[in-house]
Coordinates of C-alpha atoms in Angstrom, one line a residue:
M1029 CA 0.0 0.0 0.0
I1030 CA 1.4 3.4 -1.0
I1031 CA -0.3 6.8 -0.9
K1032 CA 1.4 9.9 -2.1
K1033 CA 0.1 13.4 -3.0
E1034 CA -2.0 12.6 -6.1
A1035 CA -3.4 9.4 -4.7
A1036 CA -4.4 11.2 -1.5
K1037 CA -6.3 13.8 -3.6
I1038 CA -8.1 11.1 -5.5
L1039 CA -9.2 9.3 -2.3
L1040 CA -10.7 12.6 -0.9
D1041 CA -12.4 13.4 -4.2
L1042 CA -14.0 10.0 -4.3
L1043 CA -15.1 10.3 -0.6
N1044 CA -16.4 13.9 -0.8
G1045 CA -17.5 14.3 -4.4
D1046 CA -21.1 14.5 -5.5
F1047 CA -20.6 11.2 -7.3
K1048 CA -19.0 8.1 -5.7
N1049 CA -17.1 7.4 -8.9
L1050 CA -14.7 9.4 -11.1
D1051 CA -13.7 9.5 -14.7
V1052 CA -10.0 8.4 -14.8
K1053 CA -9.3 10.6 -17.9
S1054 CA -8.9 13.6 -15.6
L1055 CA -6.8 11.9 -13.0
N1056 CA -3.1 11.1 -12.5
T1057 CA -2.7 7.8 -14.2
E1058 CA 0.2 6.6 -12.0
A1059 CA -1.8 7.4 -8.8
V1060 CA -4.8 5.4 -10.1
Q1061 CA -2.6 2.4 -10.9
E1062 CA -1.1 2.4 -7.4
L1063 CA -4.5 2.7 -5.7
N1064 CA -6.0 0.0 -7.9
L1065 CA -3.1 -2.4 -7.2
A1066 CA -3.4 -1.7 -3.5
N1067 CA -7.1 -2.6 -3.8
L1068 CA -8.2 0.8 -2.5
V1069 CA -10.1 1.7 -5.7
T1070 CA -11.7 -0.5 -8.3
F1071 CA -12.8 0.0 -11.9
L1072 CA -16.6 0.2 -12.5
T1073 CA -15.9 0.5 -16.2
P1074 CA -12.7 0.9 -18.1
S1075 CA -12.9 4.6 -17.5
E1076 CA -14.5 4.9 -14.0
I1077 CA -13.3 4.1 -10.5
E1078 CA -14.8 3.9 -7.1
L1079 CA -13.6 3.3 -3.6
T1080 CA -13.4 -0.3 -2.3
Y1081 CA -14.3 -1.1 1.3
G1082 CA -10.7 -0.7 2.3
G1083 CA -10.3 2.4 0.3
E1084 CA -13.2 4.1 2.0
I1085 CA -11.7 3.3 5.4
V1086 CA -8.4 4.9 4.4
A1087 CA -10.1 7.9 2.7
N1088 CA -12.1 8.6 5.9
A1089 CA -8.9 8.3 8.0
L1090 CA -7.2 10.8 5.7
A1091 CA -10.2 13.2 5.9
S1092 CA -10.1 13.0 9.7
V1093 CA -6.4 14.2 9.9
K1094 CA -5.9 16.4 6.8
D1095 CA -6.5 19.6 8.7
K1096 CA -4.0 18.6 11.4
I1097 CA -1.1 17.8 9.1
E1098 CA 0.8 19.5 6.3
D1099 CA -1.5 20.7 3.5
I1100 CA -1.7 17.9 0.9
D1101 CA -0.9 20.4 -1.9
S1102 CA 2.4 21.2 -0.1
W1103 CA 3.5 17.6 0.0
K1104 CA 6.7 16.8 -2.0
D1105 CA 6.0 14.4 -4.9
N1106 CA 7.9 11.6 -3.3
H1107 CA 6.3 12.1 0.2
R1108 CA 4.5 8.9 1.3
W1109 CA 1.6 9.5 3.7
I1110 CA 1.4 5.7 3.7
G1111 CA 4.0 3.2 2.6
S1112 CA 5.6 0.0 3.9
V1113 CA 7.7 1.9 6.5
I1114 CA 4.7 3.7 8.0
I1115 CA 2.6 0.5 8.0
A1116 CA 5.4 -1.3 9.8
M1117 CA 5.6 1.5 12.4
I1118 CA 1.9 1.4 13.0
A1119 CA 1.9 -2.4 13.3
A1120 CA 4.7 -2.3 15.8
A1121 CA 3.0 0.2 17.9
V1122 CA -0.2 -1.9 17.9
E1123 CA 1.9 -4.8 19.2
N1124 CA 3.0 -2.6 22.1
K1125 CA -0.4 -1.3 23.4
N1126 CA -0.6 1.4 20.7
K1127 CA 2.6 3.2 22.0
T1128 CA 5.2 4.6 19.6
T1129 CA 9.0 4.8 20.1
K1130 CA 11.6 7.5 19.6
I1131 CA 12.1 6.2 16.1
S1132 CA 8.4 6.1 15.1
Q1133 CA 6.9 9.0 17.0
E1134 CA 7.8 11.9 14.6
P1135 CA 7.0 10.1 11.3
L1136 CA 3.6 8.9 12.7
Q1137 CA 2.7 12.2 14.4
S1138 CA 3.5 14.3 11.3
R1139 CA 1.0 12.1 9.4
G1140 CA -1.8 12.2 12.0
F1141 CA -1.1 8.7 13.2
A1142 CA 0.2 9.5 16.7
N1143 CA -0.7 12.2 19.3
E1144 CA 1.8 14.1 21.4
D1145 CA 1.6 11.5 24.2
G1146 CA 3.1 8.8 21.9
E1147 CA -0.2 7.0 21.3
L1148 CA -1.7 5.9 18.0
T1149 CA -4.7 7.9 16.8
E1150 CA -8.0 6.5 15.6
A1151 CA -6.8 7.2 12.0
A1152 CA -3.8 5.0 12.5
L1153 CA -5.9 2.1 13.8
K1154 CA -8.3 2.5 10.9
V1155 CA -5.5 2.4 8.3
Y1156 CA -4.1 -0.7 10.1
E1157 CA -7.5 -2.3 9.9
A1158 CA -7.8 -1.5 6.2
Y1159 CA -4.3 -2.9 5.5
K1160 CA -5.1 -6.2 7.2
E1161 CA -8.5 -6.5 5.6
T1162 CA -7.3 -5.6 2.1
T1163 CA -5.6 -8.1 -0.3
P1164 CA -3.6 -6.3 -3.0
E1165 CA -4.0 -7.1 -6.7
L1166 CA -1.3 -9.0 -8.5
A1167 CA -0.9 -7.7 -12.0
I1168 CA 2.4 -8.1 -13.8
D1169 CA 2.8 -7.3 -17.4
T1170 CA 5.9 -7.8 -19.6
I1171 CA 7.4 -4.4 -18.7
L1172 CA 7.0 -4.9 -15.0
A1173 CA 8.2 -8.5 -15.2
E1174 CA 11.4 -7.3 -16.9
Y1175 CA 11.8 -4.6 -14.2
I1176 CA 11.5 -7.2 -11.5
R1177 CA 14.0 -9.5 -13.1
K1178 CA 16.7 -6.8 -13.3
S1179 CA 16.1 -5.4 -9.8
P1180 CA 18.3 -6.8 -6.9
T1181 CA 16.5 -9.0 -4.4
G1182 CA 17.9 -7.1 -1.4
P1183 CA 18.1 -6.1 1.3
T1184 CA 20.2 -3.5 -0.3
D1185 CA 20.4 0.3 -0.8
A1186 CA 17.2 1.8 -2.2
H1187 CA 19.2 3.6 -4.9
Y1188 CA 19.9 0.3 -6.6
L1189 CA 16.2 0.0 -7.6
P1190 CA 16.0 1.2 -11.2
I1191 CA 14.0 4.4 -11.7
E1192 CA 11.6 3.6 -14.5
G1193 CA 8.3 5.4 -14.4
N1194 CA 6.4 4.4 -11.2
N1195 CA 7.4 0.7 -11.4
K1196 CA 8.9 0.7 -7.9
D1197 CA 5.8 2.3 -6.4
L1198 CA 3.6 -0.4 -8.2
L1199 CA 5.7 -3.1 -6.5
E1200 CA 5.2 -1.5 -3.1
A1201 CA 1.5 -1.1 -3.8
M1202 CA 1.3 -4.9 -4.5
R1203 CA 3.4 -5.5 -1.3
L1204 CA 6.2 -7.1 -3.4
I1205 CA 8.9 -4.8 -1.9
A1206 CA 9.3 -3.0 1.4
Y1207 CA 11.6 -0.3 2.7
S1208 CA 13.7 -0.2 5.8
V1209 CA 12.9 1.7 9.1
P1210 CA 13.3 4.5 9.7
N1211 CA 13.9 6.4 6.5
G1212 CA 13.6 3.9 3.7
D1213 CA 17.3 4.0 2.9
Y1214 CA 17.2 0.2 2.0
F1215 CA 14.7 -2.0 0.4
T1216 CA 14.0 -5.7 0.0
F1217 CA 11.7 -7.9 -2.0
T1218 CA 9.2 -9.4 0.5
G1219 CA 8.5 -13.1 0.8
L1220 CA 5.7 -12.7 -1.8
G1221 CA 8.0 -10.5 -3.9
Q1222 CA 10.8 -13.1 -3.8
A1223 CA 8.4 -15.8 -4.9
V1224 CA 7.3 -13.7 -7.8
K1225 CA 10.9 -12.9 -8.7
E1226 CA 11.8 -16.6 -8.7
T1227 CA 8.8 -17.4 -10.9
L1228 CA 9.9 -14.8 -13.4
T1229 CA 13.4 -16.1 -13.4
Y1230 CA 12.2 -19.4 -14.9
G1231 CA 9.1 -18.3 -16.9
G1232 CA 6.8 -15.6 -18.1
F1233 CA 9.0 -14.7 -21.2
I1234 CA 6.4 -13.3 -23.6
S1235 CA 6.5 -10.1 -25.7
E1236 CA 3.3 -8.5 -24.5
G1237 CA 0.3 -9.0 -22.3
S1238 CA -0.1 -10.2 -18.7
V1239 CA 2.7 -12.3 -17.4
L1240 CA 1.4 -13.2 -13.9
D1241 CA -1.9 -12.4 -12.3
L1242 CA -4.5 -14.0 -10.1
S1243 CA -6.4 -15.7 -13.0
I1244 CA -3.2 -17.3 -14.3
L1245 CA -2.4 -18.5 -10.8
E1246 CA -5.9 -20.0 -10.3
D1247 CA -5.6 -21.8 -13.7
L1248 CA -2.2 -23.2 -12.6
A1249 CA -3.7 -24.4 -9.3
K1250 CA -6.4 -26.3 -11.3
V1251 CA -3.7 -27.9 -13.4
A1252 CA -1.8 -28.9 -10.3
D1253 CA -5.0 -30.4 -8.7
G1254 CA -5.8 -32.4 -11.9
E1255 CA -9.0 -30.4 -12.6
E1256 CA -10.2 -30.0 -16.1
V1257 CA -8.9 -26.9 -17.8
D1258 CA -9.8 -25.6 -21.3
L1259 CA -7.3 -26.3 -24.0
D1260 CA -6.9 -22.6 -24.9
V1261 CA -6.0 -21.9 -21.3
L1262 CA -3.4 -24.6 -21.2
V1263 CA -1.9 -23.2 -24.4
E1264 CA -1.6 -19.7 -22.8
L1265 CA 0.0 -21.3 -19.7
E1266 CA 2.5 -23.2 -21.9
V1267 CA 3.3 -20.1 -23.9
R1268 CA 4.2 -18.4 -20.6
G1269 CA 6.4 -21.3 -19.7
Y1270 CA 4.3 -22.5 -16.7
V1271 CA 3.2 -25.9 -18.1
E1272 CA 4.6 -28.4 -20.6
D1273 CA 3.3 -31.6 -22.2
I1274 CA -0.2 -30.2 -21.9
D1275 CA -0.7 -30.7 -18.1
S1276 CA 2.7 -30.9 -16.4
L1277 CA 4.0 -27.9 -14.3
T1278 CA 7.5 -26.6 -15.2
I1279 CA 9.8 -25.2 -12.6
A1280 CA 8.3 -21.7 -13.3
G1281 CA 4.8 -23.3 -12.7
E1282 CA 5.9 -24.8 -9.4
K1283 CA 7.3 -21.4 -8.3
A1284 CA 4.1 -19.7 -9.3
L1285 CA 2.1 -22.1 -7.1
E1286 CA 4.2 -20.8 -4.2
V1287 CA 3.1 -17.3 -5.1
Y1288 CA -0.5 -18.5 -5.1
R1289 CA 0.0 -20.2 -1.7
L1290 CA 1.4 -17.0 -0.2
L1291 CA -1.4 -14.9 -1.6
N1292 CA -3.9 -17.2 0.1
Q1293 CA -2.0 -17.7 3.3
E1294 CA -4.1 -16.9 6.4
A1295 CA -1.8 -17.9 9.3
P1296 CA 1.0 -15.3 9.9
I1297 CA 4.5 -16.6 9.5
K1298 CA 6.2 -17.0 12.9
F1299 CA 9.2 -14.9 13.8
K1300 CA 12.4 -16.9 13.5
S1301 CA 16.1 -16.0 13.9
F1302 CA 19.5 -17.5 14.6
A1303 CA 22.7 -16.6 16.4
I1304 CA 26.1 -18.1 17.2
S1305 CA 29.0 -16.6 19.1
K1306 CA 32.6 -16.9 18.1
E1307 CA 33.2 -19.1 21.2
E1308 CA 30.3 -21.4 20.2
A1309 CA 31.7 -21.7 16.7
E1310 CA 35.1 -22.6 18.1
T1311 CA 33.5 -25.2 20.4
L1312 CA 31.7 -26.7 17.4
K1313 CA 34.9 -27.0 15.4
T1314 CA 36.7 -28.5 18.4
I1315 CA 34.1 -31.3 18.7
Q1316 CA 34.5 -32.2 15.0
K1317 CA 38.3 -32.0 15.3
I1318 CA 38.3 -34.5 18.1
W1319 CA 36.3 -37.0 16.0
D1320 CA 38.4 -36.4 12.9
E1321 CA 41.9 -36.4 14.5
K1322 CA 41.9 -38.1 17.9
Y1323 CA 39.1 -40.7 17.7
T1324 CA 40.5 -42.1 14.4
S1325 CA 43.8 -42.7 16.1
N1326 CA 42.4 -43.8 19.5
P1327 CA 38.7 -44.8 19.8
E1328 CA 38.9 -44.0 23.6
E1329 CA 39.5 -40.3 22.8
V1330 CA 36.0 -39.0 22.1
P1331 CA 34.5 -35.5 22.6
T1332 CA 33.3 -35.7 26.2
L1333 CA 32.7 -32.4 28.1
E1334 CA 36.1 -32.8 29.7
E1335 CA 37.9 -33.5 26.5
I1336 CA 36.2 -30.6 24.7
K1337 CA 37.0 -28.2 27.5
K1338 CA 40.7 -29.3 27.6
E1339 CA 41.0 -28.5 23.8
V1340 CA 39.2 -25.2 24.0
V1341 CA 41.3 -24.1 27.1
D1342 CA 44.5 -24.8 25.2
R1343 CA 43.2 -22.9 22.2
K1344 CA 42.2 -19.9 24.3
I1345 CA 45.5 -19.7 26.1
K1346 CA 47.3 -19.6 22.7
E1347 CA 44.9 -17.0 21.4
Y1348 CA 45.4 -14.6 24.3
K1349 CA 49.2 -15.1 24.3
K1350 CA 49.2 -14.0 20.7
L1351 CA 47.0 -11.0 21.6
L1352 CA 49.3 -9.9 24.3
E1353 CA 52.3 -10.2 22.0
K1354 CA 50.5 -8.2 19.4
Y1355 CA 49.2 -5.4 21.6
G1356 CA 51.7 -5.4 24.5
R1357 CA 50.8 -2.3 26.6
R1358 CA 48.2 -1.1 24.1
L1359 CA 45.4 -3.3 25.5
D1360 CA 43.1 -0.3 25.5
E1361 CA 43.0 -0.5 21.6
M1362 CA 41.1 -3.8 21.9
P1363 CA 37.3 -4.2 22.1
K1364 CA 36.4 -3.5 25.7
K1365 CA 35.2 -7.0 26.6
K1366 CA 38.2 -8.7 25.1
Q1367 CA 40.5 -6.0 26.7
E1368 CA 39.2 -7.0 30.2
I1369 CA 39.7 -10.7 29.6
A1370 CA 43.2 -10.1 28.2
K1371 CA 44.1 -8.0 31.2
K1372 CA 43.0 -10.8 33.5
F1373 CA 45.0 -13.3 31.4
S1374 CA 48.2 -11.2 31.8
E1375 CA 47.7 -11.3 35.6
A1376 CA 46.6 -14.9 35.9
K1377 CA 48.6 -17.5 37.7
D1378 CA 46.1 -20.3 37.3
M1379 CA 45.1 -20.6 33.6
Q1380 CA 42.3 -23.1 34.3
K1381 CA 40.7 -20.7 36.8
W1382 CA 41.1 -17.8 34.3
F1383 CA 39.3 -19.8 31.7
D1384 CA 36.4 -20.8 34.0
D1385 CA 36.0 -17.2 35.2
N1386 CA 35.6 -15.9 31.6
F1387 CA 34.2 -18.7 29.5
D1388 CA 31.6 -21.5 29.9
I1389 CA 31.9 -24.6 27.8
R1390 CA 28.6 -26.0 29.1
E1391 CA 26.7 -22.9 28.0
Y1392 CA 28.3 -23.2 24.5
L1393 CA 27.3 -26.8 24.2
Y1394 CA 23.7 -26.1 25.3
A1395 CA 23.5 -23.2 22.8
L1396 CA 24.8 -25.3 19.9
E1397 CA 22.4 -28.1 20.7
A1398 CA 19.4 -25.7 21.0
F1399 CA 20.0 -24.8 17.4
G1400 CA 20.5 -28.4 16.3
L1401 CA 24.2 -28.0 15.4
I1402 CA 25.2 -30.8 17.8
T1403 CA 23.5 -33.5 19.8
E1404 CA 24.5 -35.1 23.1
G1405 CA 24.6 -38.9 22.8
V1406 CA 26.3 -42.0 24.1
S1407 CA 29.6 -43.4 22.8
E1408 CA 30.2 -47.1 22.2
N1409 CA 31.7 -47.4 25.7
G1410 CA 28.8 -45.6 27.4
K1411 CA 30.3 -42.1 27.8
S1412 CA 28.3 -38.9 27.3
V1413 CA 29.7 -37.5 24.0
Y1414 CA 28.7 -34.8 21.5
F1415 CA 28.1 -35.4 17.8
V1416 CA 28.1 -32.7 15.1
T1417 CA 24.9 -32.8 13.0
Q1418 CA 24.8 -32.2 9.3
D1419 CA 23.7 -28.6 9.9
G1420 CA 26.6 -28.3 12.3
K1421 CA 29.0 -29.4 9.6
K1422 CA 27.6 -26.8 7.2
V1423 CA 28.3 -24.1 9.9
I1424 CA 31.8 -25.4 10.4
E1425 CA 32.4 -25.1 6.6
D1426 CA 31.2 -21.5 6.8
Q1427 CA 33.0 -20.6 10.1
Q1428 CA 36.6 -21.0 8.9
D1429 CA 37.4 -17.7 10.7
S1430 CA 35.1 -18.3 13.7
R1431 CA 33.0 -15.2 13.7
S1432 CA 29.9 -14.2 15.6
I1433 CA 26.5 -14.1 13.8
H1434 CA 23.8 -12.0 15.6
S1435 CA 20.1 -12.3 15.6
W1436 CA 19.6 -8.8 14.2
S1437 CA 21.7 -9.7 11.1
I1438 CA 19.7 -12.8 10.4
K1439 CA 16.4 -10.8 10.9
T1440 CA 17.4 -8.7 8.0
L1441 CA 16.7 -11.7 5.9
T1442 CA 13.8 -13.4 7.8
A1443 CA 11.9 -10.1 8.2
S1444 CA 11.1 -9.9 4.5
N1445 CA 9.1 -13.1 4.8
R1446 CA 6.5 -11.6 7.2
E1447 CA 3.6 -9.3 6.4
F1448 CA 4.2 -6.4 8.8
E1449 CA 7.9 -6.6 9.3
V1450 CA 10.6 -4.7 7.4
P1451 CA 14.3 -4.5 8.1
N1452 CA 15.9 -1.9 10.2
R1453 CA 18.8 0.2 8.7
E1454 CA 21.1 -0.8 11.6
W1455 CA 20.4 -4.5 11.1
I1456 CA 21.4 -4.2 7.4
I1457 CA 24.7 -2.5 8.3
E1458 CA 25.5 -5.2 10.8
A1459 CA 24.5 -8.0 8.4
R1460 CA 27.0 -6.7 5.9
K1461 CA 29.7 -6.5 8.5
E1462 CA 29.0 -10.1 9.5
R1463 CA 29.0 -11.1 5.8
V1464 CA 25.5 -12.6 5.8
L1465 CA 24.5 -9.9 3.3
G1466 CA 26.3 -8.9 0.2
T1467 CA 25.9 -5.7 -1.9
F1468 CA 22.7 -6.7 -3.5
E1469 CA 21.3 -9.7 -1.7
A1470 CA 21.9 -12.4 0.9
S1471 CA 25.3 -14.1 0.7
S1472 CA 25.7 -17.9 0.6
S1473 CA 26.5 -17.6 4.3
G1474 CA 23.4 -15.6 4.9
L1475 CA 21.2 -18.1 3.1
L1476 CA 22.7 -20.9 5.3
Y1477 CA 21.8 -19.1 8.5
E1478 CA 18.4 -18.0 7.2
C1479 CA 17.7 -21.6 6.5
L1480 CA 18.9 -22.6 10.0
A1481 CA 16.6 -20.0 11.5
Y1482 CA 13.6 -22.0 10.4
K1483 CA 14.8 -25.4 11.6
P1484 CA 13.4 -26.9 14.8
K1485 CA 14.9 -25.6 18.0
M1486 CA 15.2 -26.8 21.6
P1487 CA 14.5 -24.3 24.4
Y1488 CA 17.5 -22.7 26.2
L1489 CA 18.2 -19.7 28.3
T1490 CA 21.3 -19.1 30.5
K1491 CA 20.7 -17.5 33.9
W1492 CA 21.7 -14.1 32.6
E1493 CA 19.5 -14.4 29.5
A1494 CA 16.6 -15.4 31.7
D1495 CA 17.2 -12.3 33.8
V1496 CA 17.1 -10.2 30.6
F1497 CA 13.9 -11.9 29.6
K1498 CA 12.4 -11.0 32.9
M1499 CA 13.1 -7.3 32.3
I1500 CA 10.6 -7.4 29.4
P1501 CA 7.1 -6.8 30.8
E1502 CA 4.1 -8.5 29.2
R1503 CA 2.9 -5.2 27.7
G1504 CA 6.3 -4.9 25.9
I1505 CA 9.0 -2.3 26.2
S1506 CA 11.3 -0.3 23.9
V1507 CA 15.0 -0.9 23.6
D1508 CA 15.6 2.7 24.8
E1509 CA 13.5 2.1 27.9
L1510 CA 15.3 -1.2 28.6
L1511 CA 18.7 0.5 28.5
E1512 CA 17.7 3.7 30.3
G1513 CA 19.9 4.5 33.3
K1514 CA 22.4 1.8 32.5
N1515 CA 26.1 2.5 31.9
E1516 CA 27.9 1.5 28.7
E1517 CA 29.1 -1.9 30.0
E1518 CA 25.7 -2.8 31.3
Q1519 CA 24.0 -1.7 28.1
E1520 CA 26.3 -3.9 26.0
R1521 CA 25.7 -6.9 28.3
I1522 CA 22.0 -6.5 28.1
L1523 CA 22.0 -6.2 24.3
E1524 CA 24.1 -9.3 24.1
G1525 CA 21.6 -11.2 26.3
L1526 CA 18.7 -9.7 24.3
D1527 CA 20.2 -10.9 21.1
K1528 CA 20.3 -14.5 22.3
V1529 CA 16.8 -14.4 23.9
E1530 CA 15.5 -13.2 20.5
A1531 CA 17.5 -15.7 18.5
R1532 CA 15.9 -18.5 20.5
G1533 CA 12.4 -17.2 19.9
F1534 CA 11.3 -15.9 23.3
V1535 CA 11.0 -12.2 22.2
E1536 CA 11.1 -10.2 19.0
V1537 CA 12.7 -6.8 18.6
L1538 CA 10.8 -4.8 16.0
A1539 CA 12.4 -2.5 13.5
E1540 CA 11.4 0.7 15.3
G1541 CA 12.7 -0.5 18.6
H1542 CA 9.8 -2.2 20.4
I1543 CA 10.5 -5.5 22.2
I1544 CA 7.6 -7.9 22.5
E1545 CA 7.2 -11.4 23.9
T1546 CA 6.4 -13.9 21.2
E1547 CA 3.6 -16.5 21.7
F1548 CA 6.3 -19.0 22.5
G1549 CA 7.9 -16.6 25.0
K1550 CA 4.5 -16.0 26.7
V1551 CA 3.9 -19.7 27.3
M1552 CA 7.5 -20.4 28.3
D1553 CA 7.3 -17.4 30.7
K1554 CA 4.4 -19.1 32.4
A1555 CA 6.1 -22.6 32.4
M1556 CA 9.3 -21.2 33.9
S1557 CA 7.5 -19.1 36.5
A1558 CA 7.9 -21.9 39.2
V1559 CA 11.7 -22.2 38.7
P1560 CA 13.2 -21.3 42.1
A1561 CA 15.2 -18.1 42.3
G1562 CA 19.0 -18.7 42.0
F1563 CA 18.4 -22.0 40.2
G1564 CA 20.6 -21.1 37.3
A1565 CA 19.6 -21.8 33.6
P1566 CA 15.8 -22.3 33.9
I1567 CA 15.6 -24.4 30.8
N1568 CA 18.2 -26.2 28.6
P1569 CA 18.1 -28.9 25.9
T1570 CA 19.0 -31.7 28.2
I1571 CA 16.2 -30.9 30.6
Y1572 CA 13.8 -30.6 27.6
R1573 CA 14.9 -34.1 26.3
V1574 CA 14.4 -35.7 29.7
V1575 CA 10.9 -34.2 30.2
K1576 CA 9.9 -35.1 26.6
A1577 CA 11.1 -38.7 27.0
I1578 CA 9.2 -39.2 30.2
A1579 CA 6.1 -37.6 28.6
E1580 CA 6.3 -39.9 25.6
T1581 CA 6.7 -43.0 27.9
G1582 CA 4.1 -42.2 30.6
S1583 CA 0.3 -42.0 30.6
L1584 CA -1.7 -38.8 30.7
Y1585 CA -4.0 -38.0 33.6
V1586 CA -6.2 -35.3 32.3
K1587 CA -7.9 -34.2 35.6
E1588 CA -4.5 -33.8 37.3
K1589 CA -2.9 -32.2 34.3
K1590 CA 0.0 -34.7 34.7
I1591 CA 1.7 -37.5 32.8
R1592 CA 2.7 -40.3 35.2
I1593 CA 5.4 -42.9 34.5
M1594 CA 5.9 -46.2 36.2
P1595 CA 9.3 -46.5 37.9
K1596 CA 9.9 -49.7 35.9
N1597 CA 9.6 -47.7 32.6
I1598 CA 12.4 -45.2 33.4
K1599 CA 14.8 -47.3 31.4
E1600 CA 12.6 -46.9 28.4
A1601 CA 12.6 -43.1 28.9
I1602 CA 16.4 -43.0 29.1
K1603 CA 16.5 -44.9 25.8
K1604 CA 14.0 -42.5 24.2
S1605 CA 16.0 -39.5 25.4
G1606 CA 19.2 -40.6 23.6
L1607 CA 21.2 -39.6 26.7
S1608 CA 23.6 -41.6 28.9
P1609 CA 22.1 -42.8 32.2
E1610 CA 24.4 -40.4 34.0
S1611 CA 23.3 -37.4 31.9
F1612 CA 19.7 -38.4 32.2
D1613 CA 19.8 -38.7 36.0
K1614 CA 21.5 -35.3 36.4
A1615 CA 18.9 -33.6 34.1
Y1616 CA 16.1 -35.5 35.8
I1617 CA 17.1 -34.1 39.2
A1618 CA 17.4 -30.6 37.6
A1619 CA 14.0 -30.9 36.0
R1620 CA 12.4 -31.8 39.3
E1621 CA 14.1 -28.8 41.0
A1622 CA 12.9 -26.6 38.2
K1623 CA 9.3 -27.9 38.8
Y1624 CA 8.9 -29.4 35.3
L1625 CA 8.7 -32.9 36.9
G1626 CA 7.2 -34.3 40.0
K1627 CA 8.1 -37.7 41.4
N1628 CA 7.7 -40.0 38.4
S1629 CA 5.5 -37.5 36.6
V1630 CA 5.5 -34.5 34.2
N1631 CA 3.5 -31.8 35.9
E1632 CA 1.6 -28.8 34.3
A1633 CA 4.7 -26.6 33.9
G1634 CA 6.5 -29.4 32.0
L1635 CA 3.5 -30.0 29.8
E1636 CA 3.2 -26.3 29.0
M1637 CA 6.9 -26.2 28.1
L1638 CA 6.6 -29.3 25.8
E1639 CA 3.5 -27.8 24.1
A1640 CA 5.2 -24.4 23.6
V1641 CA 8.2 -26.0 21.9
K1642 CA 5.9 -28.2 19.7
T1643 CA 3.9 -25.2 18.6
F1644 CA 7.0 -23.1 18.1
N1645 CA 8.5 -25.7 15.8
S1646 CA 5.3 -26.5 13.9

């Protein structure tokens, strides 16, 4: 949806005129196109338009604020009263009890969408309602198809979008592209837009006429479902490269079906992200190194916790020795966090203690398993060991230089798949630094981590991450509010924790700075509420696997809201968990202390946790 000066005038003329329709001959052609594709106006005849239901809502919202904002005639030609950025800001405020942030307040207030107290106006809520209730048109001719083919996928700088007539505005009207918060400096093809672009990569090569529209998609769906389709329709689909051999879909046809699915999708796409720290990446590589180099020489040397820790300690000692040799007395030139660890290293007499005070192998292992990069299992001689998964091996291949990848970088890519989400300018800058985003689109590295973001996860929070999670009230909070009154070191630590909490799906940080609990986060918040203070990490993959195994082995007692397991069946539960008896027993005790388990039973908190994870991964 996009409304600029001429489109705004047309909306008001249709709303206030003596007639409820207008002859398009006297109107700005480009503005009519944009309104029509946004489904705000419809053609009564080839020369007359009228407001749609959504268009009337938006026109009334404009009429209610036009005397409180800059005069429409004074708007610059490129000024957007409504566009993807403004819609994203309104949607984010709705998620946070209709409150704006420092980023969104001025843009929304200047358009009549927020009052001086930082609250959304009735006009904003009406526009939001219209946006949700309105499905844009999809109408791509040969000219627009060629424009889409040569435009970069993004996220990338907005100036890389070719300037050809109002083509980029038509794409925004159809919700095929969106711009970054706060100023639209960057753009990206949305999930729907990417599906259209892929379709046009493989098909739609005709000299004139409609290349892709709803009627073409509906005919393709009939072909895919084996329904009878007129021969002349099949010929038209074959000419466009969507079918072959009369009734078989080509690659382009398969891609077009994905466009059709997205157009008809009712359930919103869940927020997903991913993160891995440099230390976690090093731990992952260490596990594989032990399997590749030590185990092959001596089957007794396997990646147990102790063996992994020993390897990582040696590596860290070598790393910090080199840093001290490089920087000498110039430690203040290092990043602050590393500077403090290096200073402690230079003063340390017990290197094992230095390592334990600054690093935590157990946390790294939990983090890796939560994202499915490793799994804890049992060796041939019964030891608890760690195996690198296929996804973990892909990450090792990418992580030759062991670098951190943050949630906000991966969100740059996953945000485009969701209806009301757009990237933030700062996310894009960081994504380029972390090499998940190239100049014009996602790098191969970025595509890997975007794919991993959508893989099933196990729940995990460290004690500190849980503390950060508790700082976020149910009503939501802005990043600025969360950091208010904190010094630079505290702010950095909170942001690091927030990044991990978000990557694991408990919260989402929106582009204009709001932090909201996800549905998964809300249920997990309730499930973890009984965890005693000072317990430590309130949930980790091993506890989850134990609770899940017991639930799958026991019997449900509906009235008690419990699953009970007979003591004699514990061995079966251990086998189901895939853990060693020793690891199972330790996690079983921890799960009882955390109140997920009772004596030989999974209680209500445990069931809530299991259901939350199941829903999150569905």
